[in-house]
Short mmCIF file of C-alpha atoms and ligand atoms in Angstrom, two decimals:
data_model
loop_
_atom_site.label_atom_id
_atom_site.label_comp_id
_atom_site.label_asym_id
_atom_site.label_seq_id
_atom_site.Cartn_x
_atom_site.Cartn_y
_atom_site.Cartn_z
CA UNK A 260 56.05 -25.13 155.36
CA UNK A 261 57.42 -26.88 151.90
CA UNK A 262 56.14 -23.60 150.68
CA UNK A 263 58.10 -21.15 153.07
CA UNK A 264 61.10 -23.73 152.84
CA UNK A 265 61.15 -23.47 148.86
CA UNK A 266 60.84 -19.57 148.92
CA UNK A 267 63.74 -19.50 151.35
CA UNK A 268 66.26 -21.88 149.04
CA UNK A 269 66.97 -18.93 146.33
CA UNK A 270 67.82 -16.65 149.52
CA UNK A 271 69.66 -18.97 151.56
CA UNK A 272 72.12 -19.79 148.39
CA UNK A 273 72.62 -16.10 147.94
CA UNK A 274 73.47 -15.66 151.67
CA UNK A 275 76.17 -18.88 151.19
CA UNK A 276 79.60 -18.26 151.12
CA UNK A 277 81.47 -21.24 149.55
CA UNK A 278 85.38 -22.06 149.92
CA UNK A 279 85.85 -20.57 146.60
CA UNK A 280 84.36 -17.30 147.70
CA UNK A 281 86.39 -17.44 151.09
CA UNK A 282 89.57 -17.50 149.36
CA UNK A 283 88.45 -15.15 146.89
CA UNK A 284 87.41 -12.43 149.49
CA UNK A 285 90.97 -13.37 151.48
CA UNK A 286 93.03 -12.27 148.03
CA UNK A 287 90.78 -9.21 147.69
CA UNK A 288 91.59 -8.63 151.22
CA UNK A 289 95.31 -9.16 150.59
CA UNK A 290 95.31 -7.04 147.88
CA UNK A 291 93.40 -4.12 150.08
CA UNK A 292 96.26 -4.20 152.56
CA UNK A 293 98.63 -3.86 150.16
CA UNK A 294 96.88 -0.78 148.57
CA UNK A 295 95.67 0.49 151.77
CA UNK A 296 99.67 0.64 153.09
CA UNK A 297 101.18 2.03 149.87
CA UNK A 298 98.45 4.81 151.08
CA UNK A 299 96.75 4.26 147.85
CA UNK A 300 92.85 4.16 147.03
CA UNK A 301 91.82 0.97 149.27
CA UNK A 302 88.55 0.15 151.48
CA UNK A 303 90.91 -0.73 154.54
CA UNK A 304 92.16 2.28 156.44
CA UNK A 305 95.48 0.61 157.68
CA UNK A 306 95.90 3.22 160.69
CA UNK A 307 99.32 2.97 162.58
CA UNK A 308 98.94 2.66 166.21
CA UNK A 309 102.49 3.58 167.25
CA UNK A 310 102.57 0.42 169.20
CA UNK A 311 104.74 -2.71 168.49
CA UNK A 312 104.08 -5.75 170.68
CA UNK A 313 104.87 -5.76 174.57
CA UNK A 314 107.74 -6.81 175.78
CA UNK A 315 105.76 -9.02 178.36
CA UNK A 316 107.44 -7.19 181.42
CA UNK A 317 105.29 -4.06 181.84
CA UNK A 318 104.70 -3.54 185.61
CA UNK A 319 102.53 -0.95 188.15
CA UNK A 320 98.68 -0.38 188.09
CA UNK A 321 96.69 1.82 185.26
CA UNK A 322 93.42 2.77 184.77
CA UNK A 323 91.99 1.47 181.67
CA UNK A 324 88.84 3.30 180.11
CA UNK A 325 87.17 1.33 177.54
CA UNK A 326 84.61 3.35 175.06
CA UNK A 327 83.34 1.19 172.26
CA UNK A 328 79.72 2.81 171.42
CA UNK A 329 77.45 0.03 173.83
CA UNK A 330 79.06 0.31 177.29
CA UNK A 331 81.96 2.25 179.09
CA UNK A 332 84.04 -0.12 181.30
CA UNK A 333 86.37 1.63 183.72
CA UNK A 334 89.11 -1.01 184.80
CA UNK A 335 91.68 -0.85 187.76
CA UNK A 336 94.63 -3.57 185.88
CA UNK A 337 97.97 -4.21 187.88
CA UNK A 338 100.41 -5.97 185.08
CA UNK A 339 102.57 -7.94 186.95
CA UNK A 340 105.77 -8.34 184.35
CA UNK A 341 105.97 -12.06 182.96
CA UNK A 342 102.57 -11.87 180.79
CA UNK A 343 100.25 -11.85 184.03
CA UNK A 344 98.00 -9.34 185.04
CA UNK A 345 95.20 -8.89 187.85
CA UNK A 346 91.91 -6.90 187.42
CA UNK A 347 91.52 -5.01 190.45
CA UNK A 348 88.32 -3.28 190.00
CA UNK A 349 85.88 -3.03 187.42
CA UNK A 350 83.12 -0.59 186.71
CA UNK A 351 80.73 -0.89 183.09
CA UNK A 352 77.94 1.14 182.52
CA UNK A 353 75.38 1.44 179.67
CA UNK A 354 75.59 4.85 177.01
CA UNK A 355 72.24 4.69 176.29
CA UNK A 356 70.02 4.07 179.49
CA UNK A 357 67.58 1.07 179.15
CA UNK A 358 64.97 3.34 180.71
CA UNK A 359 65.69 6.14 178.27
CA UNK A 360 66.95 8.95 180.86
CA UNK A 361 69.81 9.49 178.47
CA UNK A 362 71.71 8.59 175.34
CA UNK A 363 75.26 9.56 174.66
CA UNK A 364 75.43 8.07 171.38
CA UNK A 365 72.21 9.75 170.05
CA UNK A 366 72.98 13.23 167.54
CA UNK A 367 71.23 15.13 170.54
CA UNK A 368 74.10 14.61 173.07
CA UNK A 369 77.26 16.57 172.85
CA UNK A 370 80.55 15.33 172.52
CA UNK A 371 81.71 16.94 175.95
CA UNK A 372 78.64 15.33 177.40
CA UNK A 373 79.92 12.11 176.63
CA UNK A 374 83.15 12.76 177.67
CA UNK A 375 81.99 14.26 181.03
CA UNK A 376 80.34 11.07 181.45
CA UNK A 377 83.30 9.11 180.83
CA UNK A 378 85.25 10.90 183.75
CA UNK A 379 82.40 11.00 185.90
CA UNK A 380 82.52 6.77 185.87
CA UNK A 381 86.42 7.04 185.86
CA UNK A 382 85.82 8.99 189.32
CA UNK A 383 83.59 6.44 190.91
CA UNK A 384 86.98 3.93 190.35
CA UNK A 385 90.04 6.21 190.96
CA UNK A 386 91.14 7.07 194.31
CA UNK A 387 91.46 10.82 194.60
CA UNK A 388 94.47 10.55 196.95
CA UNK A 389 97.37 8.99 194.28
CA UNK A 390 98.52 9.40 190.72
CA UNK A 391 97.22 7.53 187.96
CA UNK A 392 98.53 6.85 184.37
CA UNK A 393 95.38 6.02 182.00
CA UNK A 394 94.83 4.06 178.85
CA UNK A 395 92.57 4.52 176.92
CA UNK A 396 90.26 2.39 174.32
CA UNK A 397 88.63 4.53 171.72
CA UNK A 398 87.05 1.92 169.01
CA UNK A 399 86.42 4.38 166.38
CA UNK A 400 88.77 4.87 163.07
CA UNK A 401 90.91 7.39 164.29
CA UNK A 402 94.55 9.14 162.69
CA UNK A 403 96.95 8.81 165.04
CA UNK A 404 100.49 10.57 165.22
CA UNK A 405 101.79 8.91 168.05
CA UNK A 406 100.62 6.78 171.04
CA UNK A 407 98.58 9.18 172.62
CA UNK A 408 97.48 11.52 169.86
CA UNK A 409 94.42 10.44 167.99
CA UNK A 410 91.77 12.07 165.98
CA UNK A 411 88.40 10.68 165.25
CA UNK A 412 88.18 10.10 161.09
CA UNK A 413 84.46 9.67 161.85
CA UNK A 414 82.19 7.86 164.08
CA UNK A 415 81.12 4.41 163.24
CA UNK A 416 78.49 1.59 164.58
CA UNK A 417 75.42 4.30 164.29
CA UNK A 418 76.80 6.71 166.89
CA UNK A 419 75.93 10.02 166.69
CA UNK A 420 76.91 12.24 169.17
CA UNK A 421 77.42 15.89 167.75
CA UNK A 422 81.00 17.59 167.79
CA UNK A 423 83.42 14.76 168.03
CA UNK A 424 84.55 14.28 164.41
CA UNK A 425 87.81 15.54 163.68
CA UNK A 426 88.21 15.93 166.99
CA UNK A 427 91.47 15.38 169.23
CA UNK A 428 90.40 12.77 171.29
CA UNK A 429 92.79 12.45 174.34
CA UNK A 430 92.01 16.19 174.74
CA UNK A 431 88.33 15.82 174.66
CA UNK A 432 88.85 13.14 177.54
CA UNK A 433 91.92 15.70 179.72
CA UNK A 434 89.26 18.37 179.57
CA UNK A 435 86.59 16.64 180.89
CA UNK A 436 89.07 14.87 183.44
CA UNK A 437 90.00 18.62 184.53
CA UNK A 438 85.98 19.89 184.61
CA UNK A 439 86.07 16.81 187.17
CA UNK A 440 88.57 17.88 189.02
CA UNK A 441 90.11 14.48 188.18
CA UNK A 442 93.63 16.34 187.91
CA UNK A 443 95.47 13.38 188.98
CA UNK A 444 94.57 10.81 186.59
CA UNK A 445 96.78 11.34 183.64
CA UNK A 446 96.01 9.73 179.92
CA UNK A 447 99.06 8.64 178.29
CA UNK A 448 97.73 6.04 175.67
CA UNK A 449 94.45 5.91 173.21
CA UNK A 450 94.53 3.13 171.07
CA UNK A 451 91.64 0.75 169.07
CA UNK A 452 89.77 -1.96 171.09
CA UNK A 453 91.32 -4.65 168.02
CA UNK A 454 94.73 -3.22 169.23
CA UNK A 455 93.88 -3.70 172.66
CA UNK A 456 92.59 -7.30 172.31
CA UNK A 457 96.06 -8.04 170.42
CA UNK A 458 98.28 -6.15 173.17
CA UNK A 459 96.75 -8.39 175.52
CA UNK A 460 97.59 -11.63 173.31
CA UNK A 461 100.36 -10.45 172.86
CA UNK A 462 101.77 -10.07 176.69
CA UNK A 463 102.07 -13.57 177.74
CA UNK A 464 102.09 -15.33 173.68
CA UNK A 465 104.56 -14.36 171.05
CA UNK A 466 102.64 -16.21 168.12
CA UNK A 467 99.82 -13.30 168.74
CA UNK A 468 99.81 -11.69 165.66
CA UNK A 469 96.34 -10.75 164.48
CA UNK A 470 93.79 -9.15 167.04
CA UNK A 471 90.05 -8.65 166.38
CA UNK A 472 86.60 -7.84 167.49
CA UNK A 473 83.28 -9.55 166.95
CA UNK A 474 80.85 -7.57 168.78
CA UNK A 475 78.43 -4.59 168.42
CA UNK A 476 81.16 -3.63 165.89
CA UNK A 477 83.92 -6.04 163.79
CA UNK A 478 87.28 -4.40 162.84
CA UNK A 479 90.89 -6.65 162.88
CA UNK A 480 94.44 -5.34 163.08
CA UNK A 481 97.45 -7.20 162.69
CA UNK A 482 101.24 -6.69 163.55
CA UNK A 483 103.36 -5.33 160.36
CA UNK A 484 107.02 -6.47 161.23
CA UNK A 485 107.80 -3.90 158.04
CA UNK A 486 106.80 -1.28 160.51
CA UNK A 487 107.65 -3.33 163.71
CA UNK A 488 103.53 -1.64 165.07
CA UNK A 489 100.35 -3.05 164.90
CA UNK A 490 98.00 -1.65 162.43
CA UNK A 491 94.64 -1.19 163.03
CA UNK A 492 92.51 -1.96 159.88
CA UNK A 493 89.67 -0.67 160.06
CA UNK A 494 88.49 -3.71 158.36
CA UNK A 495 84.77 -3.03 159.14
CA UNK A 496 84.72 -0.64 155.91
CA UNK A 497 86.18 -3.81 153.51
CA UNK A 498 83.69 -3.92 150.69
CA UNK A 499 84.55 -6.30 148.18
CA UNK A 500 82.29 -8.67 149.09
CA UNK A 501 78.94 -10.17 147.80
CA UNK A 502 76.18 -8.14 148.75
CA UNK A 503 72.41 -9.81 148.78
CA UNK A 504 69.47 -7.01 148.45
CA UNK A 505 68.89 -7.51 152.19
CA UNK A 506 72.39 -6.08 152.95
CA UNK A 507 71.20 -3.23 150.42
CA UNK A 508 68.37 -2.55 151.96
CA UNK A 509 70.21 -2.42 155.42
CA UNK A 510 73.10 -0.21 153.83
CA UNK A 511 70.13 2.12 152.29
CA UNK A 512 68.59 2.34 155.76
CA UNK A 513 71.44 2.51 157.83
CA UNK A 514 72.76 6.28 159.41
CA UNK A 515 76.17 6.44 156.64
CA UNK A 516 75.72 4.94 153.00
CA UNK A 517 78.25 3.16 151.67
CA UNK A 518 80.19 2.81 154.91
CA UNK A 519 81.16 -0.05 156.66
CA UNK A 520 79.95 -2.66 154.57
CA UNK A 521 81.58 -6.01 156.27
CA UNK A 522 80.70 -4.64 159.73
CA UNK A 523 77.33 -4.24 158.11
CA UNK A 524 77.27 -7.72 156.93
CA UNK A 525 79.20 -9.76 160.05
CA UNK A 526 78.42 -7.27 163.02
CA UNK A 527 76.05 -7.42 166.05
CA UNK A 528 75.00 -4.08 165.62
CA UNK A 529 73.47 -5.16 162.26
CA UNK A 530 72.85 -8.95 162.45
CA UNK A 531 69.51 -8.72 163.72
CA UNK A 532 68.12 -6.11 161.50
CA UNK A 533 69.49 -8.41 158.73
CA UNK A 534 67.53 -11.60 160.25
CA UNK A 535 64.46 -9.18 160.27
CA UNK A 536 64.50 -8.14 156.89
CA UNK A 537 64.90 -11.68 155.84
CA UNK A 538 62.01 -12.73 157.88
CA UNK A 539 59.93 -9.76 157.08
CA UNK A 540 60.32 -11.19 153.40
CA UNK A 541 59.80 -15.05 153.61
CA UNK A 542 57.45 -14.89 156.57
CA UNK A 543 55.26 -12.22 156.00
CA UNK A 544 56.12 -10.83 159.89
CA UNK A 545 55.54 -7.63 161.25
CA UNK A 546 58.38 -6.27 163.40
CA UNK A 547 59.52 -3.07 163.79
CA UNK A 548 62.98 -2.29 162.63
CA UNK A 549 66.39 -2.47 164.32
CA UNK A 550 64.12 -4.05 167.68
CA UNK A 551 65.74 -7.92 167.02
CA UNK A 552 69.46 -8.08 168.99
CA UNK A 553 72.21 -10.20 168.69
CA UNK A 554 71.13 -11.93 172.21
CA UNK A 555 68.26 -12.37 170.69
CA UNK A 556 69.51 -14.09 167.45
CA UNK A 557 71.86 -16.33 170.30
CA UNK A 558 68.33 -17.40 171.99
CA UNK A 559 66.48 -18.33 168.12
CA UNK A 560 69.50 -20.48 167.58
CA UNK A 561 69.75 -22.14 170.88
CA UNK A 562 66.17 -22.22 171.52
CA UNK A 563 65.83 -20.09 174.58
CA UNK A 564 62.34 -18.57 175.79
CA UNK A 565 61.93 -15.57 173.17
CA UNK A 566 62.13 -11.81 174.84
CA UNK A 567 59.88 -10.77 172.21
CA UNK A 568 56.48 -11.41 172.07
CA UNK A 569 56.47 -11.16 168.63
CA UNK A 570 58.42 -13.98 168.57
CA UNK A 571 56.03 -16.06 170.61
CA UNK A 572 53.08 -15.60 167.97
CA UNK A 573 55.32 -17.31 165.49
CA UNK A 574 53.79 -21.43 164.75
CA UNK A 575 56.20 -24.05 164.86
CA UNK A 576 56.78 -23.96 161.04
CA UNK A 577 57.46 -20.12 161.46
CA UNK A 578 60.05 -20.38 164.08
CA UNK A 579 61.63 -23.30 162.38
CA UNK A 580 62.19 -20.84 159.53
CA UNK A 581 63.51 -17.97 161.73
CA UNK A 582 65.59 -20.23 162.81
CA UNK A 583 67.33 -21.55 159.53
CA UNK A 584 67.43 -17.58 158.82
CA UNK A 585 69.25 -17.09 161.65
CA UNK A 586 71.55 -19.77 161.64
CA UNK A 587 72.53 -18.83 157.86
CA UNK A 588 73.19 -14.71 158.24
CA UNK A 589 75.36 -15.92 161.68
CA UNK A 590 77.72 -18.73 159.02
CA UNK A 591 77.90 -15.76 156.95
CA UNK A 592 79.17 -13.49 159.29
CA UNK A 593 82.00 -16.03 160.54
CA UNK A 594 83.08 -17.24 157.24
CA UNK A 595 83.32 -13.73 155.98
CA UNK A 596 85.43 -12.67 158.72
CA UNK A 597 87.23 -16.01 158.45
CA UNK A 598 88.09 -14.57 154.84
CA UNK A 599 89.84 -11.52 156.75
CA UNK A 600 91.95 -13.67 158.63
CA UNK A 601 93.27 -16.00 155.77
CA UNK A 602 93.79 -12.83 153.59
CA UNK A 603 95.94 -11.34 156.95
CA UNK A 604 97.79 -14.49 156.88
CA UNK A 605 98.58 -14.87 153.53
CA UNK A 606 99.94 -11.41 153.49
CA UNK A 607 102.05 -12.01 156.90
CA UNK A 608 102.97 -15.24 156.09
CA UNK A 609 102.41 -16.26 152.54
CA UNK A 610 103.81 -20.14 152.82
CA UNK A 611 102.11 -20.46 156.26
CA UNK A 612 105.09 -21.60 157.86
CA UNK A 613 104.76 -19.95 161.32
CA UNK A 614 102.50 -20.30 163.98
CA UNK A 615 99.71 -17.70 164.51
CA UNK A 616 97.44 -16.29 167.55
CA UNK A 617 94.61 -14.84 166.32
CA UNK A 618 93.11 -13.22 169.47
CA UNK A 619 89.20 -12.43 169.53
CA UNK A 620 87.30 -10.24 171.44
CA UNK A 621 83.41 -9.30 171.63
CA UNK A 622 80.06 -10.74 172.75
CA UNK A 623 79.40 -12.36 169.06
CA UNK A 624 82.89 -14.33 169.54
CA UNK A 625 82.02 -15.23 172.77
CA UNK A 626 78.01 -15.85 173.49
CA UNK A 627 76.51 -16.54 169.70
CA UNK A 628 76.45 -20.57 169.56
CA UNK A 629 78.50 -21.96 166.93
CA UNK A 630 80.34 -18.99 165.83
CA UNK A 631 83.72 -19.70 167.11
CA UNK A 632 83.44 -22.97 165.55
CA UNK A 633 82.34 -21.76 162.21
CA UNK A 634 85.60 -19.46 161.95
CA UNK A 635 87.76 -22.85 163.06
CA UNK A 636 86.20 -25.39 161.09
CA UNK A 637 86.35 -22.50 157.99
CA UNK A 638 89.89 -22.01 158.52
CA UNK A 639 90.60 -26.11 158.47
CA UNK A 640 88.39 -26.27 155.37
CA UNK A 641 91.07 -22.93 153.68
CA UNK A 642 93.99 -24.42 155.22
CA UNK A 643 93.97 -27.92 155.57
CA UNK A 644 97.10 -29.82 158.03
CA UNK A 645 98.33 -26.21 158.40
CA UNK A 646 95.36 -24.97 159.67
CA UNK A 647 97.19 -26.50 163.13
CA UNK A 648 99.81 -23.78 162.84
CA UNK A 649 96.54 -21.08 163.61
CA UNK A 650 95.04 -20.56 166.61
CA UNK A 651 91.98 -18.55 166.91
CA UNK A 652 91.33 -17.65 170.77
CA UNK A 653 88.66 -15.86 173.14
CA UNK A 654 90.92 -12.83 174.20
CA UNK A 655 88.02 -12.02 177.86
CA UNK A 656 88.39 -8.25 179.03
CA UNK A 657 91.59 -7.87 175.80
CA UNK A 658 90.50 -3.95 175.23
CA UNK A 659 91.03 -2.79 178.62
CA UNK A 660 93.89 -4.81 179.92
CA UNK A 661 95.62 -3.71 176.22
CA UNK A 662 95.03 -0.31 177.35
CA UNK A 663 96.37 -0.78 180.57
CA UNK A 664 99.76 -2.07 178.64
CA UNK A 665 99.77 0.82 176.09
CA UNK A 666 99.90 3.04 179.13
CA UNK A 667 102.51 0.76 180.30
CA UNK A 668 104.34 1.03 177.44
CA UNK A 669 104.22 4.77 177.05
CA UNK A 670 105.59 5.23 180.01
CA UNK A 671 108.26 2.91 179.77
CA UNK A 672 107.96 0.49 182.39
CA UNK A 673 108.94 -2.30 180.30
C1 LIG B 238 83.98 -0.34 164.50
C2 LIG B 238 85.06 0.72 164.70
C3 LIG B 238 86.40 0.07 164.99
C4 LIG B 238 86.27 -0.91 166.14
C5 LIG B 238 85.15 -1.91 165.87
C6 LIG B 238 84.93 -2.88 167.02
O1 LIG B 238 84.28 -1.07 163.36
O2 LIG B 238 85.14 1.53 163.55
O3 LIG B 238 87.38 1.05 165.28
O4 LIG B 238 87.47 -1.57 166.33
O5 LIG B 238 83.94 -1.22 165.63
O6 LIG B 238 84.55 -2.22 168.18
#
């Protein structure tokens, strides 16, 4: 063990990111705003969503479809005015079947095949007798000209499906609504899952400023009072950051090169495969790649009964080792995204005299142990006293109620 302890301690301090590096990746990530606004060459996208924050008083009941690349969720919301809102029914359903029927994210499926797909679960929710308005959560980088006119830039989190990019994506979805004969339900708003989470915030807390995702993918957006609308960053893509050789290796490996490096480095798409090529090297393991998930980095670090029955071969030493892996790659991803955040506020807010909501969405948020505490005992460690003024909270079902409320919003029932 002092032997696969010792090769580890090189690794481990290249996978460490100290306060210094935090606030050094926050000014880089300042500075990409910045560049990324002025339209100039920058890693972050900085895509306008057309959406300021609600008003709080949106009324009626939307459909909200949520499409992030692991699981459509088809959502009946009523907003009730005053920041309060009911889920009335609730339908999710896997892309990619467990059994392998069928996978809408693989380069074989088409994108009207997906899309079909998406109105066919949209048609197990809506009633066919009554007018709907529809929201819509798309949580790809997409150009946007207005509320409900979005293009997909490209897709992201290893999705593949053929004939989507560049596409118009509210028509993609009207067109397969129509093939459905769904010609009732109408889709008046597409906006980004980050935007989504914040919208939600947003609708019953005014300090909600900053809205992001830790899940299968990581992206943050943030409201620019210069432009009273949220922008979503994009802020998977954000590369100035240290890269180890695993995270090279993973790039090199990986379906676009080059792309996407923080989601590469924070996301649960990628955290396993990271933890596997770490292992791979200190424990001399065989284990196919991409197989380790994020659950199954959640159950290493909290010491549940392995899935894997590679896992169970490992000795005591072995899985003590996985363990410490594990444990390190998750830090990293929170205080790297913690770096986000403080760069965020320091361009929002550069004294830090406010108070802030930072709302958070996604499964690694939520379910990996520690990792909401990382981010808050990070941002105390940046910020010191004021570190009170920022609140960092679990924003449950965010994407599809903030659709519901873009919907809202669009059709101005504010
Ligand atoms: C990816 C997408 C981004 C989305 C994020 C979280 O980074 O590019 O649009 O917000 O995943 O789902």
């Amino acid at each position: 063990m002092a032997e696969l302890a010792s090769s580890f301690i090189e690794t481990k301090a290249a996978l460490t990111v100290t306060i210094e590096e935090v606030r050094r990746i926050a000014d880089r990530f300042r500075r990409a705003m910045v560049l990324g606004l002025a339209g100039e060459q920058s890693s972050l996208k900085m895509l306008p969503s057309y959406l300021g924050k609600p008003a709080g008083s949106e009324q009626g009941l939307y459909l909200a479809l949520d499409f992030g690349g692991t699981n459509v969720r088809v959502q009946l919301v009523e907003l009730l005015g005053s920041g309060q809102w009911v889920i009335r029914q609730k339908k999710a359903v896997a892309l990619k079947d467990p059994q392998g029927g069928y996978d809408f994210t693989a380069a074989q499926a088409k994108a009207e095949q997906l899309f079909d797909f998406l109105a066919a679960q949209i048609a197990a929710v809506a009633d066919e007798t009554r007018d709907y308005r529809l929201g819509h959560t798309f949580s790809f980088p997409c150009y946007q000209r207005g509320i409900n006119h979005a293009v997909l830039i490209d897709w992201t989190k290893e999705i593949k499906t053929t004939g989507a990019k560049g596409r118009e994506v509210g028509q993609l979805l009207t067109e397969a609504l129509i093939r459905r004969g769904l010609r009732r339900v109408k889709a008046t708003a597409i906006i980004n899952d980050t935007v989504g989470t914040l919208l939600a915030a947003a609708f019953g807390d005014p300090c909600a400023d900053i809205g992001a995702i830790c899940g299968t993918g990581h992206n943050a957006c943030y409201y620019e009072p210069a432009r009273a609308m949220i922008i979503n960053m994009e802020s998977g893509n954000f590369d100035a950051l240290p890269l180890s050789r695993y995270d090279e290796q993973l790039d090199a490996a990986s379906e676009k090169y080059g792309t996407q490096r923080l989601e590469k480095m924070v996301s649960g798409r990628y955290l396993g495969e990271l933890v596997r090529l770490i292992a791979v090297d200190h424990l001399a393991w065989h284990l196919g790649a991409n197989i380790l998930t994020a659950e199954d980095l959640a159950g290493i670090i909290g010491g549940a009964v392995p899935r894997l029955r590679e896992l169970t071969q490992l000795t005591a030493q072995e899985l003590s080792l996985l363990q410490e892996i594990t444990q390190v790659v998750v830090t990293r991803s929170a205080r790297l995204v913690t770096a986000t955040f403080l760069g965020v506020l320091d361009y929002i807010d550069p004294e830090l005299t406010d108070r802030h909501t930072i709302a958070v969405d996604g499964s690694l948020y939520e379910k990996m142990p520690g990792y909401a505490n990382v981010i808050k005992l990070t941002l105390a460690e940046a910020l010191g006293d004021k570190a009170s003024l920022v609140n960092v909270k679990l924003a449950k079902d965010g994407s599809g109620v903030g659709a519901a409320i873009a919907a809202a919003v669009a059709t101005g029932t504010g």
